[in-house]
Amino acid sequence: MKILITGFDAFGGEKINPASLILNKLGDEIDGHRLEKLFLPTKFVGSADILEKKIIKTRPDIIISLGQAGGRTDITAERVAINIADASIADNDGKMPIDEKIRWDGENAYFSTLPIKAIVENLRKEEIPASVSNSAGTYVCNFIMYNDLYFADKYKNISAGFIHVPYLPAQVLDKRGMGSMSLENMVKAVEIIIKTSIAYKGKEDLAKAEGRIC
Ligand code: PCA
C-alpha cells in the first residue's frame, strides 16, 4: 500500500509545527508500505491544489494529515470535517475567511474513513494519551481534512482522515500549564496510526464507546 502523510508549517506566531517535524522523522517505508510525505503551507489558498497534485501523482491508498492543536493534551483522531472556513487568526498568507464554504460541490461534512476508534485504542495500549475529537475546528486543518475526504471521494478507494497533535515541550516553555508531548512519542504515535490504518483498510472500525456527552 501507499500512504500519503501530510504536515503543516509553523503558523500563528509559533516558530515550529510538530506536524512537519514528525514527517521529517518518519522513514520512507513502514512494514514494507511506501510513505509519501507532503509538507503543506498553512494557507487556505493553494494548499488544496498542492494536495490534489500529490494525490494524482502518487495515487495513495491512505491519506493521513497531521496538524498542531495547541492546548490539547493528547493525540486526537478527528471524526469529521465540515464545509466551512471561519478563521480566528490570519493564515500564512494573511487570509482570514469568515463563514466561507470550502467547496460548493462538496457535502456539508465528511466523516473520517480512518479507523479512529482502533487508533485511539492502539495508542493507549502503548501508553500514549489519545482520544476521538468531534471537531477539527474551522481553520486550515479542517480545510485540509475536508479536502482530503473530498479528493478521497473523487479519486476512489482512498481512506483518509486527520490527526491533531499537541504542542512540543519547546513550544510551551513560555506557556505555563499548557499541555505538550515529546517528539519521540508523537513519532511513535504516528507510526502506530499508520500501521492501524493499514491493518483496517477495507474493514469496519472498532465499535467502542469514545463519544462525549457534550
Ligand atoms: N494547525 C492548524 C492549521 C495548521 C496546523 O498545524 C489547525 O488546527 O487548523
Coordinates of C-alpha atoms and ligand atoms in Angstrom, one line a residue:
M1 CA 0.0 0.0 0.0
K2 CA 1.0 3.6 -0.4
I3 CA 0.4 6.1 2.4
L4 CA 0.4 9.8 1.8
I5 CA 1.2 11.7 5.0
T6 CA 0.9 15.5 5.2
G7 CA 2.1 18.1 7.8
F8 CA 1.9 21.9 8.0
D9 CA 4.5 24.6 8.5
A10 CA 4.5 26.9 11.6
F11 CA 1.7 29.4 12.0
G12 CA 0.1 31.8 14.4
G13 CA 3.4 33.1 15.8
E14 CA 4.9 29.7 16.5
K15 CA 8.5 29.0 15.3
I16 CA 7.9 25.3 14.7
N17 CA 5.0 23.0 13.9
P18 CA 5.2 19.5 15.4
A19 CA 3.4 18.1 12.3
S20 CA 6.2 18.8 9.9
L21 CA 8.9 17.8 12.5
I22 CA 7.1 14.4 12.7
L23 CA 7.2 14.0 8.9
N24 CA 11.0 14.7 9.0
K25 CA 11.5 11.8 11.4
L26 CA 9.5 9.2 9.6
G27 CA 11.2 6.8 7.2
D28 CA 10.2 6.2 3.6
E29 CA 8.6 2.8 4.4
I30 CA 6.7 1.2 7.2
D31 CA 6.3 -2.6 7.3
G32 CA 7.1 -2.7 3.5
H33 CA 4.5 0.0 2.7
R34 CA 5.6 3.2 1.0
L35 CA 5.3 6.5 2.8
E36 CA 4.9 9.6 0.6
K37 CA 5.4 12.8 2.6
L38 CA 3.9 16.2 1.7
F39 CA 4.7 19.5 3.5
L40 CA 1.8 21.9 3.2
P41 CA 1.7 25.6 3.8
T42 CA -0.8 26.8 6.5
K43 CA -2.8 28.7 3.9
F44 CA -6.3 28.4 2.6
V45 CA -5.4 29.4 -0.9
G46 CA -3.2 26.9 -2.8
S47 CA -2.8 24.2 -0.2
A48 CA -5.7 22.0 -1.6
D49 CA -4.2 22.3 -5.1
I50 CA -0.8 21.1 -3.9
L51 CA -2.6 18.2 -2.1
E52 CA -4.6 17.2 -5.2
K53 CA -1.5 17.3 -7.4
K54 CA 0.3 15.0 -5.0
I55 CA -2.7 12.6 -4.9
I56 CA -2.8 12.4 -8.7
K57 CA 1.0 11.8 -8.8
T58 CA 1.2 9.2 -6.1
R59 CA -2.3 7.6 -6.1
P60 CA -2.2 6.7 -2.3
D61 CA -4.4 4.1 -0.7
I62 CA -4.5 6.0 2.6
I63 CA -4.1 9.8 3.4
I64 CA -3.3 10.8 6.9
S65 CA -2.9 14.6 7.6
L66 CA -1.3 15.9 10.7
G67 CA -1.7 19.3 12.4
Q68 CA -0.9 21.1 15.6
A69 CA -3.7 21.6 18.1
G70 CA -2.1 23.9 20.6
G71 CA -3.6 23.4 24.0
R72 CA -4.8 19.9 23.5
T73 CA -3.1 17.4 25.8
D74 CA -3.3 14.2 23.8
I75 CA -3.2 12.9 20.2
T76 CA -6.7 13.4 18.8
A77 CA -8.2 11.4 15.9
E78 CA -10.6 13.7 14.2
R79 CA -14.1 12.3 13.4
V80 CA -15.4 14.9 11.0
A81 CA -14.6 17.8 8.6
I82 CA -17.1 20.4 7.9
N83 CA -17.7 22.5 4.8
I84 CA -16.9 25.9 6.3
A85 CA -13.8 28.1 6.6
D86 CA -14.1 30.5 9.5
A87 CA -10.7 31.7 10.7
S88 CA -10.0 33.4 14.0
I89 CA -6.4 34.3 13.1
A90 CA -4.8 35.1 9.7
D91 CA -3.2 32.2 7.8
N92 CA 0.3 32.3 6.5
D93 CA -0.9 34.4 3.5
G94 CA -2.7 36.9 5.8
K95 CA -6.0 35.5 4.7
M96 CA -8.9 35.2 7.2
P97 CA -12.0 33.8 5.5
I98 CA -15.2 34.2 7.5
D99 CA -18.0 31.7 7.1
E100 CA -16.9 30.7 3.6
K101 CA -17.9 27.3 2.1
I102 CA -14.8 25.2 1.3
R103 CA -16.4 23.6 -1.8
W104 CA -19.8 24.4 -3.4
D105 CA -20.0 20.9 -4.9
G106 CA -19.0 19.1 -1.7
E107 CA -21.0 17.6 1.1
N108 CA -21.8 19.6 4.2
A109 CA -19.4 17.3 6.1
Y110 CA -17.3 14.2 5.6
F111 CA -16.6 11.6 8.3
S112 CA -13.1 10.3 8.6
T113 CA -12.6 7.0 6.9
L114 CA -9.6 6.1 9.1
P115 CA -10.3 3.7 12.0
I116 CA -10.4 6.4 14.6
K117 CA -11.5 4.1 17.5
A118 CA -8.9 1.5 16.8
I119 CA -6.3 4.2 16.5
V120 CA -7.2 5.5 19.9
E121 CA -7.2 2.0 21.4
N122 CA -3.8 1.1 19.9
L123 CA -2.2 4.4 21.1
R124 CA -3.5 3.8 24.6
K125 CA -2.1 0.3 24.6
E126 CA 1.3 1.9 24.1
E127 CA 0.6 4.4 26.9
I128 CA 0.2 7.3 24.5
P129 CA -2.7 9.5 25.6
A130 CA -5.2 9.7 22.8
S131 CA -8.9 10.4 22.2
V132 CA -11.5 10.9 19.4
S133 CA -12.2 14.6 18.7
N134 CA -15.5 15.7 17.2
S135 CA -14.3 18.9 15.8
A136 CA -11.2 19.7 13.8
G137 CA -12.1 23.4 14.1
T138 CA -12.8 25.7 11.2
Y139 CA -9.3 26.8 10.3
V140 CA -6.7 25.3 7.9
C141 CA -6.7 21.8 9.4
N142 CA -10.4 21.4 9.0
F143 CA -9.9 22.8 5.5
I144 CA -7.3 20.2 4.6
M145 CA -9.2 17.3 6.3
Y146 CA -12.3 18.3 4.2
N147 CA -10.2 18.4 1.0
D148 CA -8.5 15.0 1.9
L149 CA -12.0 13.4 2.1
Y150 CA -13.4 15.3 -0.9
F151 CA -10.5 14.0 -3.0
A152 CA -10.8 10.5 -1.5
D153 CA -14.4 10.6 -2.8
K154 CA -13.3 11.9 -6.2
Y155 CA -10.4 9.5 -6.8
K156 CA -12.0 6.5 -5.0
N157 CA -10.6 3.7 -2.8
I158 CA -8.7 6.1 -0.6
S159 CA -9.1 6.0 3.2
A160 CA -8.5 9.5 4.7
G161 CA -8.5 11.5 7.9
F162 CA -6.8 13.9 10.2
I163 CA -4.8 13.7 13.4
H164 CA -4.2 16.7 15.7
V165 CA -1.1 16.6 17.9
P166 CA -0.3 18.8 21.0
Y167 CA 2.5 21.4 21.2
L168 CA 6.0 20.2 21.7
P169 CA 7.7 20.8 25.1
A170 CA 9.9 23.6 23.5
Q171 CA 6.7 25.5 22.5
V172 CA 5.2 25.6 26.0
L173 CA 8.2 26.9 27.9
D174 CA 6.6 30.3 27.8
K175 CA 3.0 28.9 28.3
R176 CA 2.7 27.8 31.8
G177 CA 0.3 24.9 32.4
M178 CA -0.2 24.1 28.7
G179 CA -0.1 20.5 27.6
S180 CA 2.7 19.1 25.4
M181 CA 4.1 15.8 24.1
S182 CA 7.7 14.8 23.2
L183 CA 8.6 14.5 19.5
E184 CA 9.7 10.9 20.2
N185 CA 6.2 10.0 21.5
M186 CA 4.5 11.8 18.6
V187 CA 6.6 9.9 16.0
K188 CA 5.8 6.6 17.8
A189 CA 2.1 7.6 17.8
V190 CA 2.1 8.4 14.1
E191 CA 3.8 5.1 13.3
I192 CA 1.0 3.3 15.3
I193 CA -1.6 5.3 13.4
I194 CA -0.2 4.4 10.0
K195 CA 0.0 0.7 11.0
T196 CA -3.5 0.7 12.3
S197 CA -4.8 2.4 9.2
I198 CA -3.1 -0.2 7.0
A199 CA -4.5 -3.1 9.1
Y200 CA -8.0 -1.7 9.0
K201 CA -8.1 -0.8 5.3
G202 CA -11.4 -2.1 3.9
K203 CA -12.6 -3.2 7.3
E204 CA -15.0 -1.7 9.8
D205 CA -13.6 0.3 12.7
L206 CA -13.8 -1.0 16.2
A207 CA -17.2 -0.4 17.8
K208 CA -16.2 1.1 21.1
A209 CA -17.6 3.9 23.1
E210 CA -15.5 7.1 22.7
G211 CA -18.3 9.6 22.4
R212 CA -18.9 12.7 24.6
I213 CA -22.0 13.9 26.4
C214 CA -21.2 17.4 25.2
Ligands
PCA1 N1 -2.9 23.5 12.9 C1 -3.9 24.5 12.4 C2 -3.5 24.7 11.0 C3 -2.2 24.2 10.8 C4 -1.9 23.4 12.0 O1 -0.9 22.6 12.2 C5 -5.3 24.0 12.7 O2 -5.6 23.2 13.6 O3 -6.2 24.4 11.9

